[in-house]
mmCIF file with all atom_site columns, C-alpha atoms in Angstrom:
data_model
loop_
_atom_site.group_PDB
_atom_site.id
_atom_site.type_symbol
_atom_site.label_atom_id
_atom_site.label_alt_id
_atom_site.label_comp_id
_atom_site.label_asym_id
_atom_site.label_entity_id
_atom_site.label_seq_id
_atom_site.pdbx_PDB_ins_code
_atom_site.Cartn_x
_atom_site.Cartn_y
_atom_site.Cartn_z
_atom_site.occupancy
_atom_site.B_iso_or_equiv
_atom_site.pdbx_formal_charge
_atom_site.auth_seq_id
_atom_site.auth_comp_id
_atom_site.auth_asym_id
_atom_site.auth_atom_id
_atom_site.pdbx_PDB_model_num
ATOM 1   C CA . PRO P 1 1   ? -21.642 40.424 -38.254 1.00 0.00 ? 1052 PRO P CA 1
ATOM 2   C CA . PRO P 1 2   ? -19.001 37.682 -37.572 1.00 0.00 ? 1053 PRO P CA 1
ATOM 3   C CA . LEU P 1 3   ? -15.756 38.390 -39.361 1.00 0.00 ? 1054 LEU P CA 1
ATOM 4   C CA . VAL P 1 4   ? -13.943 36.017 -41.699 1.00 0.00 ? 1055 VAL P CA 1
ATOM 5   C CA . VAL P 1 5   ? -10.461 37.451 -41.401 1.00 0.00 ? 1056 VAL P CA 1
ATOM 6   C CA . ALA P 1 6   ? -8.845  35.660 -44.387 1.00 0.00 ? 1057 ALA P CA 1
ATOM 7   C CA . LEU P 1 7   ? -11.634 36.864 -46.702 1.00 0.00 ? 1058 LEU P CA 1
ATOM 8   C CA . LEU P 1 8   ? -11.662 40.384 -45.122 1.00 0.00 ? 1059 LEU P CA 1
ATOM 9   C CA . ARG P 1 9   ? -7.999  40.685 -46.082 1.00 0.00 ? 1060 ARG P CA 1
ATOM 10  C CA . ARG P 1 10  ? -8.519  39.252 -49.514 1.00 0.00 ? 1061 ARG P CA 1
ATOM 11  C CA . ASN P 1 11  ? -11.700 40.956 -50.613 1.00 0.00 ? 1062 ASN P CA 1
ATOM 12  C CA . TRP P 1 12  ? -11.754 44.456 -49.067 1.00 0.00 ? 1063 TRP P CA 1
ATOM 13  C CA . ARG P 1 13  ? -9.747  47.643 -49.108 1.00 0.00 ? 1064 ARG P CA 1
ATOM 14  C CA . VAL P 1 14  ? -10.021 50.454 -46.556 1.00 0.00 ? 1065 VAL P CA 1
ATOM 15  C CA . ALA P 1 15  ? -9.642  54.207 -46.934 1.00 0.00 ? 1066 ALA P CA 1
ATOM 16  C CA . VAL P 1 16  ? -8.937  56.240 -43.795 1.00 0.00 ? 1067 VAL P CA 1
ATOM 17  C CA . SER P 1 17  ? -9.745  59.928 -43.553 1.00 0.00 ? 1068 SER P CA 1
ATOM 18  C CA . ASN P 1 18  ? -10.727 62.588 -41.004 1.00 0.00 ? 1069 ASN P CA 1
ATOM 19  C CA . GLY P 1 19  ? -14.311 61.894 -39.797 1.00 0.00 ? 1070 GLY P CA 1
ATOM 20  C CA . GLU P 1 20  ? -16.995 64.166 -38.637 1.00 0.00 ? 1071 GLU P CA 1
ATOM 21  C CA . GLN P 1 21  ? -17.583 64.680 -34.904 1.00 0.00 ? 1072 GLN P CA 1
ATOM 22  C CA . ILE P 1 22  ? -19.984 62.140 -33.476 1.00 0.00 ? 1073 ILE P CA 1
ATOM 23  C CA . ALA P 1 23  ? -21.432 62.510 -29.945 1.00 0.00 ? 1074 ALA P CA 1
ATOM 24  C CA . GLY P 1 24  ? -19.014 65.400 -29.543 1.00 0.00 ? 1075 GLY P CA 1
ATOM 25  C CA . ARG P 1 25  ? -16.029 63.236 -30.278 1.00 0.00 ? 1076 ARG P CA 1
ATOM 26  C CA . ASP P 1 26  ? -13.323 63.474 -33.031 1.00 0.00 ? 1077 ASP P CA 1
ATOM 27  C CA . THR P 1 27  ? -13.290 60.485 -35.282 1.00 0.00 ? 1078 THR P CA 1
ATOM 28  C CA . TRP P 1 28  ? -11.362 58.695 -37.991 1.00 0.00 ? 1079 TRP P CA 1
ATOM 29  C CA . LYS P 1 29  ? -13.507 57.657 -40.883 1.00 0.00 ? 1080 LYS P CA 1
ATOM 30  C CA . LEU P 1 30  ? -12.977 54.134 -42.346 1.00 0.00 ? 1081 LEU P CA 1
ATOM 31  C CA . GLU P 1 31  ? -14.603 53.353 -45.700 1.00 0.00 ? 1082 GLU P CA 1
ATOM 32  C CA . LEU P 1 32  ? -14.469 49.664 -46.538 1.00 0.00 ? 1083 LEU P CA 1
ATOM 33  C CA . VAL P 1 33  ? -15.098 48.744 -50.276 1.00 0.00 ? 1084 VAL P CA 1
ATOM 34  C CA . SER P 1 34  ? -15.363 45.201 -51.484 1.00 0.00 ? 1085 SER P CA 1
ATOM 35  C CA . ALA P 1 35  ? -13.533 43.923 -54.617 1.00 0.00 ? 1086 ALA P CA 1
ATOM 36  C CA . ASN P 1 36  ? -16.966 42.775 -55.750 1.00 0.00 ? 1087 ASN P CA 1
ATOM 37  C CA . ILE P 1 37  ? -18.698 45.994 -56.732 1.00 0.00 ? 1088 ILE P CA 1
ATOM 38  C CA . ALA P 1 38  ? -22.218 44.399 -56.168 1.00 0.00 ? 1089 ALA P CA 1
ATOM 39  C CA . ALA P 1 39  ? -21.435 43.876 -52.487 1.00 0.00 ? 1090 ALA P CA 1
ATOM 40  C CA . PRO P 1 40  ? -22.509 46.511 -50.012 1.00 0.00 ? 1091 PRO P CA 1
ATOM 41  C CA . ARG P 1 41  ? -20.125 49.163 -48.695 1.00 0.00 ? 1092 ARG P CA 1
ATOM 42  C CA . PHE P 1 42  ? -19.477 49.832 -44.986 1.00 0.00 ? 1093 PHE P CA 1
ATOM 43  C CA . THR P 1 43  ? -18.296 52.976 -43.240 1.00 0.00 ? 1094 THR P CA 1
ATOM 44  C CA . TYR P 1 44  ? -17.155 53.130 -39.580 1.00 0.00 ? 1095 TYR P CA 1
ATOM 45  C CA . TRP P 1 45  ? -16.421 56.202 -37.506 1.00 0.00 ? 1096 TRP P CA 1
ATOM 46  C CA . ILE P 1 46  ? -13.827 55.394 -34.836 1.00 0.00 ? 1097 ILE P CA 1
ATOM 47  C CA . ASP P 1 47  ? -13.133 57.574 -31.818 1.00 0.00 ? 1098 ASP P CA 1
ATOM 48  C CA . ARG P 1 48  ? -9.573  58.916 -32.241 1.00 0.00 ? 1099 ARG P CA 1
ATOM 49  C CA . GLU P 1 49  ? -8.729  58.678 -28.499 1.00 0.00 ? 1100 GLU P CA 1
ATOM 50  C CA . TRP P 1 50  ? -10.676 55.803 -27.254 1.00 0.00 ? 1101 TRP P CA 1
ATOM 51  C CA . ASN P 1 51  ? -10.671 53.515 -30.434 1.00 0.00 ? 1102 ASN P CA 1
ATOM 52  C CA . LEU P 1 52  ? -14.376 52.804 -30.124 1.00 0.00 ? 1103 LEU P CA 1
ATOM 53  C CA . ARG P 1 53  ? -16.681 52.527 -33.014 1.00 0.00 ? 1104 ARG P CA 1
ATOM 54  C CA . LEU P 1 54  ? -19.127 55.462 -32.709 1.00 0.00 ? 1105 LEU P CA 1
ATOM 55  C CA . ALA P 1 55  ? -21.048 54.884 -35.851 1.00 0.00 ? 1106 ALA P CA 1
ATOM 56  C CA . VAL P 1 56  ? -21.589 52.505 -38.688 1.00 0.00 ? 1107 VAL P CA 1
ATOM 57  C CA . GLU P 1 57  ? -23.360 52.781 -42.020 1.00 0.00 ? 1108 GLU P CA 1
ATOM 58  C CA . GLU P 1 58  ? -24.152 50.210 -44.668 1.00 0.00 ? 1109 GLU P CA 1
ATOM 59  C CA . ARG P 1 59  ? -25.001 51.192 -48.303 1.00 0.00 ? 1110 ARG P CA 1
ATOM 60  C CA . ASP P 1 60  ? -26.100 48.892 -51.189 1.00 0.00 ? 1111 ASP P CA 1
ATOM 61  C CA . ILE P 1 61  ? -24.844 49.190 -54.772 1.00 0.00 ? 1112 ILE P CA 1
ATOM 62  C CA . THR P 1 62  ? -27.321 51.883 -55.536 1.00 0.00 ? 1113 THR P CA 1
ATOM 63  C CA . GLY P 1 63  ? -26.040 54.021 -52.703 1.00 0.00 ? 1114 GLY P CA 1
ATOM 64  C CA . ASP P 1 64  ? -29.141 53.589 -50.540 1.00 0.00 ? 1115 ASP P CA 1
ATOM 65  C CA . VAL P 1 65  ? -28.452 53.343 -46.811 1.00 0.00 ? 1116 VAL P CA 1
ATOM 66  C CA . THR P 1 66  ? -29.680 49.934 -45.592 1.00 0.00 ? 1117 THR P CA 1
ATOM 67  C CA . TYR P 1 67  ? -28.313 50.115 -42.042 1.00 0.00 ? 1118 TYR P CA 1
ATOM 68  C CA . SER P 1 68  ? -27.148 53.055 -39.927 1.00 0.00 ? 1119 SER P CA 1
ATOM 69  C CA . ALA P 1 69  ? -26.430 53.391 -36.188 1.00 0.00 ? 1120 ALA P CA 1
ATOM 70  C CA . ARG P 1 70  ? -24.580 56.014 -34.130 1.00 0.00 ? 1121 ARG P CA 1
ATOM 71  C CA . TYR P 1 71  ? -24.090 57.366 -30.664 1.00 0.00 ? 1122 TYR P CA 1
ATOM 72  C CA . GLN P 1 72  ? -25.859 60.461 -29.741 1.00 0.00 ? 1123 GLN P CA 1
ATOM 73  C CA . SER P 1 73  ? -23.928 60.959 -26.577 1.00 0.00 ? 1124 SER P CA 1
ATOM 74  C CA . ILE P 1 74  ? -21.196 58.924 -24.849 1.00 0.00 ? 1125 ILE P CA 1
ATOM 75  C CA . GLU P 1 75  ? -19.333 58.959 -21.472 1.00 0.00 ? 1126 GLU P CA 1
ATOM 76  C CA . LYS P 1 76  ? -15.704 58.077 -21.038 1.00 0.00 ? 1127 LYS P CA 1
ATOM 77  C CA . PRO P 1 77  ? -15.622 54.184 -21.058 1.00 0.00 ? 1128 PRO P CA 1
ATOM 78  C CA . THR P 1 78  ? -14.200 52.167 -18.239 1.00 0.00 ? 1129 THR P CA 1
ATOM 79  C CA . LYS P 1 79  ? -11.573 49.657 -18.992 1.00 0.00 ? 1130 LYS P CA 1
ATOM 80  C CA . ARG P 1 80  ? -12.788 46.056 -19.416 1.00 0.00 ? 1131 ARG P CA 1
ATOM 81  C CA . SER P 1 81  ? -11.576 43.503 -16.904 1.00 0.00 ? 1132 SER P CA 1
ATOM 82  C CA . GLN P 1 82  ? -11.165 41.056 -19.810 1.00 0.00 ? 1133 GLN P CA 1
ATOM 83  C CA . ARG P 1 83  ? -10.360 41.821 -23.422 1.00 0.00 ? 1134 ARG P CA 1
ATOM 84  C CA . ARG P 1 84  ? -13.311 41.559 -25.718 1.00 0.00 ? 1135 ARG P CA 1
ATOM 85  C CA . THR P 1 85  ? -13.140 38.740 -28.258 1.00 0.00 ? 1136 THR P CA 1
ATOM 86  C CA . LEU P 1 86  ? -14.784 39.432 -31.666 1.00 0.00 ? 1137 LEU P CA 1
ATOM 87  C CA . THR P 1 87  ? -16.829 36.691 -33.309 1.00 0.00 ? 1138 THR P CA 1
ATOM 88  C CA . ARG P 1 88  ? -14.721 35.290 -36.057 1.00 0.00 ? 1139 ARG P CA 1
ATOM 89  C CA . LEU P 1 89  ? -15.411 32.482 -38.545 1.00 0.00 ? 1140 LEU P CA 1
ATOM 90  C CA . GLU P 1 90  ? -12.837 30.520 -40.444 1.00 0.00 ? 1141 GLU P CA 1
ATOM 91  C CA . LEU P 1 91  ? -12.724 29.114 -43.957 1.00 0.00 ? 1142 LEU P CA 1
ATOM 92  C CA . ARG P 1 92  ? -13.883 25.471 -43.939 1.00 0.00 ? 1143 ARG P CA 1
ATOM 93  C CA . PRO P 1 93  ? -12.778 23.782 -47.180 1.00 0.00 ? 1144 PRO P CA 1
ATOM 94  C CA . LEU P 1 94  ? -13.834 20.322 -45.875 1.00 0.00 ? 1145 LEU P CA 1
ATOM 95  C CA . LEU P 1 95  ? -17.344 21.640 -45.350 1.00 0.00 ? 1146 LEU P CA 1
ATOM 96  C CA . GLU P 1 96  ? -17.427 23.270 -48.748 1.00 0.00 ? 1147 GLU P CA 1
ATOM 97  C CA . ARG P 1 97  ? -16.596 20.025 -50.401 1.00 0.00 ? 1148 ARG P CA 1
ATOM 98  C CA . PHE P 1 98  ? -19.176 18.173 -48.323 1.00 0.00 ? 1149 PHE P CA 1
ATOM 99  C CA . VAL P 1 99  ? -21.868 20.570 -49.387 1.00 0.00 ? 1150 VAL P CA 1
ATOM 100 C CA . GLU P 1 100 ? -21.027 20.245 -53.039 1.00 0.00 ? 1151 GLU P CA 1
ATOM 101 C CA . ALA P 1 101 ? -21.215 16.531 -52.610 1.00 0.00 ? 1152 ALA P CA 1
ATOM 102 C CA . GLN P 1 102 ? -24.672 16.823 -51.034 1.00 0.00 ? 1153 GLN P CA 1
ATOM 103 C CA . ILE P 1 103 ? -26.332 19.384 -53.302 1.00 0.00 ? 1154 ILE P CA 1
ATOM 104 C CA . GLY P 1 104 ? -24.061 19.678 -56.377 1.00 0.00 ? 1155 GLY P CA 1
ATOM 105 C CA . ASP P 1 105 ? -22.564 22.763 -57.807 1.00 0.00 ? 1156 ASP P CA 1
ATOM 106 C CA . TYR P 1 106 ? -24.165 26.038 -56.912 1.00 0.00 ? 1157 TYR P CA 1
ATOM 107 C CA . TYR P 1 107 ? -23.422 29.723 -57.568 1.00 0.00 ? 1158 TYR P CA 1
ATOM 108 C CA . LEU P 1 108 ? -21.892 32.191 -55.092 1.00 0.00 ? 1159 LEU P CA 1
ATOM 109 C CA . PRO P 1 109 ? -20.937 35.779 -56.035 1.00 0.00 ? 1160 PRO P CA 1
ATOM 110 C CA . ASN P 1 110 ? -17.375 36.709 -56.448 1.00 0.00 ? 1161 ASN P CA 1
ATOM 111 C CA . GLY P 1 111 ? -15.439 36.724 -53.086 1.00 0.00 ? 1162 GLY P CA 1
ATOM 112 C CA . PHE P 1 112 ? -18.081 34.779 -51.185 1.00 0.00 ? 1163 PHE P CA 1
ATOM 113 C CA . ARG P 1 113 ? -17.306 31.408 -49.582 1.00 0.00 ? 1164 ARG P CA 1
ATOM 114 C CA . LEU P 1 114 ? -19.478 29.122 -47.489 1.00 0.00 ? 1165 LEU P CA 1
ATOM 115 C CA . VAL P 1 115 ? -18.455 29.336 -43.867 1.00 0.00 ? 1166 VAL P CA 1
ATOM 116 C CA . ASP P 1 116 ? -21.275 27.656 -41.883 1.00 0.00 ? 1167 ASP P CA 1
ATOM 117 C CA . VAL P 1 117 ? -24.226 25.302 -42.113 1.00 0.00 ? 1168 VAL P CA 1
ATOM 118 C CA . ARG P 1 118 ? -26.741 25.043 -39.211 1.00 0.00 ? 1169 ARG P CA 1
ATOM 119 C CA . PRO P 1 119 ? -30.240 23.493 -38.730 1.00 0.00 ? 1170 PRO P CA 1
ATOM 120 C CA . ARG P 1 120 ? -33.271 25.820 -38.124 1.00 0.00 ? 1171 ARG P CA 1
ATOM 121 C CA . THR P 1 121 ? -36.542 25.002 -36.406 1.00 0.00 ? 1172 THR P CA 1
ATOM 122 C CA . MET P 1 122 ? -39.401 26.954 -37.991 1.00 0.00 ? 1173 MET P CA 1
ATOM 123 C CA . ARG P 1 123 ? -42.873 27.522 -36.799 1.00 0.00 ? 1174 ARG P CA 1
ATOM 124 C CA . ASP P 1 124 ? -44.912 24.290 -36.300 1.00 0.00 ? 1175 ASP P CA 1
ATOM 125 C CA . ASN P 1 125 ? -41.587 22.605 -35.500 1.00 0.00 ? 1176 ASN P CA 1
ATOM 126 C CA . GLN P 1 126 ? -40.707 22.201 -39.205 1.00 0.00 ? 1177 GLN P CA 1
ATOM 127 C CA . ALA P 1 127 ? -37.038 21.713 -39.882 1.00 0.00 ? 1178 ALA P CA 1
ATOM 128 C CA . ALA P 1 128 ? -34.935 23.742 -42.246 1.00 0.00 ? 1179 ALA P CA 1
ATOM 129 C CA . LEU P 1 129 ? -31.287 24.254 -42.996 1.00 0.00 ? 1180 LEU P CA 1
ATOM 130 C CA . ASP P 1 130 ? -29.286 27.487 -43.136 1.00 0.00 ? 1181 ASP P CA 1
ATOM 131 C CA . PHE P 1 131 ? -26.102 27.864 -45.308 1.00 0.00 ? 1182 PHE P CA 1
ATOM 132 C CA . ARG P 1 132 ? -24.085 31.000 -44.562 1.00 0.00 ? 1183 ARG P CA 1
ATOM 133 C CA . ALA P 1 133 ? -21.667 32.427 -47.098 1.00 0.00 ? 1184 ALA P CA 1
ATOM 134 C CA . SER P 1 134 ? -19.406 35.515 -46.419 1.00 0.00 ? 1185 SER P CA 1
ATOM 135 C CA . ASN P 1 135 ? -16.958 37.658 -48.300 1.00 0.00 ? 1186 ASN P CA 1
ATOM 136 C CA . GLY P 1 136 ? -15.323 38.604 -44.955 1.00 0.00 ? 1187 GLY P CA 1
ATOM 137 C CA . LEU P 1 137 ? -17.808 41.121 -43.792 1.00 0.00 ? 1188 LEU P CA 1
ATOM 138 C CA . SER P 1 138 ? -21.115 40.688 -45.834 1.00 0.00 ? 1189 SER P CA 1
ATOM 139 C CA . VAL P 1 139 ? -23.227 37.705 -45.263 1.00 0.00 ? 1190 VAL P CA 1
ATOM 140 C CA . ILE P 1 140 ? -25.622 35.740 -47.567 1.00 0.00 ? 1191 ILE P CA 1
ATOM 141 C CA . VAL P 1 141 ? -28.031 33.243 -45.968 1.00 0.00 ? 1192 VAL P CA 1
ATOM 142 C CA . ILE P 1 142 ? -29.378 30.412 -48.119 1.00 0.00 ? 1193 ILE P CA 1
ATOM 143 C CA . VAL P 1 143 ? -32.217 28.573 -46.412 1.00 0.00 ? 1194 VAL P CA 1
ATOM 144 C CA . PHE P 1 144 ? -33.612 25.202 -47.588 1.00 0.00 ? 1195 PHE P CA 1
ATOM 145 C CA . ALA P 1 145 ? -37.088 25.149 -46.137 1.00 0.00 ? 1196 ALA P CA 1
ATOM 146 C CA . PRO P 1 146 ? -40.271 22.952 -46.506 1.00 0.00 ? 1197 PRO P CA 1
ATOM 147 C CA . VAL P 1 147 ? -42.387 26.062 -47.150 1.00 0.00 ? 1198 VAL P CA 1
ATOM 148 C CA . ALA P 1 148 ? -42.316 29.266 -49.349 1.00 0.00 ? 1199 ALA P CA 1
ATOM 149 C CA . THR P 1 149 ? -42.029 32.718 -47.878 1.00 0.00 ? 1200 THR P CA 1
ATOM 150 C CA . GLY P 1 150 ? -42.862 36.261 -49.015 1.00 0.00 ? 1201 GLY P CA 1
ATOM 151 C CA . ARG P 1 151 ? -40.627 38.009 -51.572 1.00 0.00 ? 1202 ARG P CA 1
ATOM 152 C CA . ASN P 1 152 ? -38.877 41.389 -51.408 1.00 0.00 ? 1203 ASN P CA 1
ATOM 153 C CA . ALA P 1 153 ? -35.899 43.176 -52.892 1.00 0.00 ? 1204 ALA P CA 1
ATOM 154 C CA . LYS P 1 154 ? -33.408 41.409 -50.545 1.00 0.00 ? 1205 LYS P CA 1
ATOM 155 C CA . LEU P 1 155 ? -34.975 37.973 -50.747 1.00 0.00 ? 1206 LEU P CA 1
ATOM 156 C CA . ALA P 1 156 ? -35.167 35.393 -53.652 1.00 0.00 ? 1207 ALA P CA 1
ATOM 157 C CA . VAL P 1 157 ? -37.323 32.428 -53.365 1.00 0.00 ? 1208 VAL P CA 1
ATOM 158 C CA . ARG P 1 158 ? -37.460 29.334 -55.697 1.00 0.00 ? 1209 ARG P CA 1
ATOM 159 C CA . ASP P 1 159 ? -39.603 26.190 -55.703 1.00 0.00 ? 1210 ASP P CA 1
ATOM 160 C CA . LEU P 1 160 ? -37.419 23.041 -55.610 1.00 0.00 ? 1211 LEU P CA 1
ATOM 161 C CA . LYS P 1 161 ? -40.308 20.654 -56.396 1.00 0.00 ? 1212 LYS P CA 1
ATOM 162 C CA . GLY P 1 162 ? -41.303 19.651 -52.883 1.00 0.00 ? 1213 GLY P CA 1
ATOM 163 C CA . SER P 1 163 ? -39.175 22.126 -50.915 1.00 0.00 ? 1214 SER P CA 1
ATOM 164 C CA . TRP P 1 164 ? -37.953 25.686 -51.219 1.00 0.00 ? 1215 TRP P CA 1
ATOM 165 C CA . VAL P 1 165 ? -34.866 27.702 -51.249 1.00 0.00 ? 1216 VAL P CA 1
ATOM 166 C CA . TRP P 1 166 ? -34.749 31.242 -49.865 1.00 0.00 ? 1217 TRP P CA 1
ATOM 167 C CA . VAL P 1 167 ? -31.634 33.509 -50.479 1.00 0.00 ? 1218 VAL P CA 1
ATOM 168 C CA . ILE P 1 168 ? -31.347 36.499 -48.243 1.00 0.00 ? 1219 ILE P CA 1
ATOM 169 C CA . GLY P 1 169 ? -28.665 39.194 -48.514 1.00 0.00 ? 1220 GLY P CA 1
ATOM 170 C CA . ASN P 1 170 ? -27.835 42.821 -49.189 1.00 0.00 ? 1221 ASN P CA 1
ATOM 171 C CA . LEU P 1 171 ? -27.039 42.311 -52.935 1.00 0.00 ? 1222 LEU P CA 1
ATOM 172 C CA . GLN P 1 172 ? -28.749 43.139 -56.170 1.00 0.00 ? 1223 GLN P CA 1
ATOM 173 C CA . ARG P 1 173 ? -31.844 41.014 -56.788 1.00 0.00 ? 1224 ARG P CA 1
ATOM 174 C CA . THR P 1 174 ? -30.276 39.576 -59.923 1.00 0.00 ? 1225 THR P CA 1
ATOM 175 C CA . GLU P 1 175 ? -27.423 38.162 -57.863 1.00 0.00 ? 1226 GLU P CA 1
ATOM 176 C CA . LEU P 1 176 ? -29.828 36.618 -55.289 1.00 0.00 ? 1227 LEU P CA 1
ATOM 177 C CA . ASP P 1 177 ? -31.931 35.186 -58.066 1.00 0.00 ? 1228 ASP P CA 1
ATOM 178 C CA . GLN P 1 178 ? -28.805 33.582 -59.665 1.00 0.00 ? 1229 GLN P CA 1
ATOM 179 C CA . ILE P 1 179 ? -27.924 31.814 -56.441 1.00 0.00 ? 1230 ILE P CA 1
ATOM 180 C CA . ALA P 1 180 ? -31.446 30.467 -56.095 1.00 0.00 ? 1231 ALA P CA 1
ATOM 181 C CA . ASP P 1 181 ? -31.567 29.355 -59.727 1.00 0.00 ? 1232 ASP P CA 1
ATOM 182 C CA . SER P 1 182 ? -28.197 27.572 -59.378 1.00 0.00 ? 1233 SER P CA 1
ATOM 183 C CA . VAL P 1 183 ? -29.566 25.069 -56.869 1.00 0.00 ? 1234 VAL P CA 1
ATOM 184 C CA . LYS P 1 184 ? -30.730 21.905 -58.668 1.00 0.00 ? 1235 LYS P CA 1
ATOM 185 C CA . ALA P 1 185 ? -34.242 20.664 -57.981 1.00 0.00 ? 1236 ALA P CA 1
ATOM 186 C CA . PRO P 1 186 ? -35.616 18.501 -56.348 1.00 0.00 ? 1237 PRO P CA 1
ATOM 187 C CA . LEU P 1 187 ? -33.977 18.541 -52.892 1.00 0.00 ? 1238 LEU P CA 1
ATOM 188 C CA . GLU P 1 188 ? -35.712 16.815 -50.009 1.00 0.00 ? 1239 GLU P CA 1
ATOM 189 C CA . ILE P 1 189 ? -35.264 18.487 -46.643 1.00 0.00 ? 1240 ILE P CA 1
ATOM 190 C CA . ALA P 1 190 ? -35.286 15.424 -44.423 1.00 0.00 ? 1241 ALA P CA 1
ATOM 191 C CA . GLY P 1 191 ? -32.521 13.931 -46.614 1.00 0.00 ? 1242 GLY P CA 1
ATOM 192 C CA . LEU P 1 192 ? -30.478 17.038 -46.458 1.00 0.00 ? 1243 LEU P CA 1
ATOM 193 C CA . LEU P 1 193 ? -30.772 17.219 -42.673 1.00 0.00 ? 1244 LEU P CA 1
ATOM 194 C CA . SER P 1 194 ? -29.764 13.575 -42.399 1.00 0.00 ? 1245 SER P CA 1
ATOM 195 C CA . GLY P 1 195 ? -26.696 14.134 -44.551 1.00 0.00 ? 1246 GLY P CA 1
ATOM 196 C CA . PHE P 1 196 ? -25.625 17.323 -42.711 1.00 0.00 ? 1247 PHE P CA 1
ATOM 197 C CA . SER P 1 197 ? -25.891 15.638 -39.321 1.00 0.00 ? 1248 SER P CA 1
ATOM 198 C CA . SER P 1 198 ? -22.399 14.260 -40.203 1.00 0.00 ? 1249 SER P CA 1
ATOM 199 C CA . ALA P 1 199 ? -21.068 17.365 -41.855 1.00 0.00 ? 1250 ALA P CA 1
ATOM 200 C CA . PRO P 1 200 ? -17.440 18.407 -40.923 1.00 0.00 ? 1251 PRO P CA 1
ATOM 201 C CA . ARG P 1 201 ? -17.331 20.811 -38.016 1.00 0.00 ? 1252 ARG P CA 1
#
C-alpha cells in the first residue's frame, strides 16, 4: 500500500531478526507492530544480499493471516536503469479540516489520519466518494455511496437516510462499526461531491 512516512515513523516499531530461507535465499525478518494494538501486523522477509522483499505477511488482531505472498524461486536481479520510487502519501491538514467542515466530526481509530479523498464511479454510472485514512501502513476506506452493499467481517455498512456509508479495513468489526456510526445522517451524495470538487489538493 502507499506509505505515509510521517505516520509510519510515529505509529510503528520494527523488530529485526534472522529470517528463514526463502527461495533458497538468506533473509532478515522485519516485524512491524503498530502502536494501536487493534491494527494489523506486518512481517517482511528481506534478502540479505540483494535487499529485495522476498515475502510479506499480514495478520489481524486475532493472529489470523489475512494476506501472504512469497517467492518460490528467484534469479539474480538486474540493476534498474532508474531508481524505483515508492508511492508515498503526505499528511494533508487542510483537507482534514475541509472534510470536518463538510461532514462534521467523525471517528478514526488511534493513529489513523485522513490522507486522500477521491470520487468513485459505480455500476450504472452512480457516483460515490472514497475517503482513505492511514496509520502509515494500514489503510481504512470510507465510502459514501447511493446504495447499500453486502456485509462481512471486514466491512461495516450504515444507512444514512438516503445514502450509505461503507467502512472497509483490516480491523476489528467493532472499530469499523464505530467509524460508520460516527458519521451523522443524513448525507446527500450529490451535495458531498459538489463540495469536494473544490477540496484542497
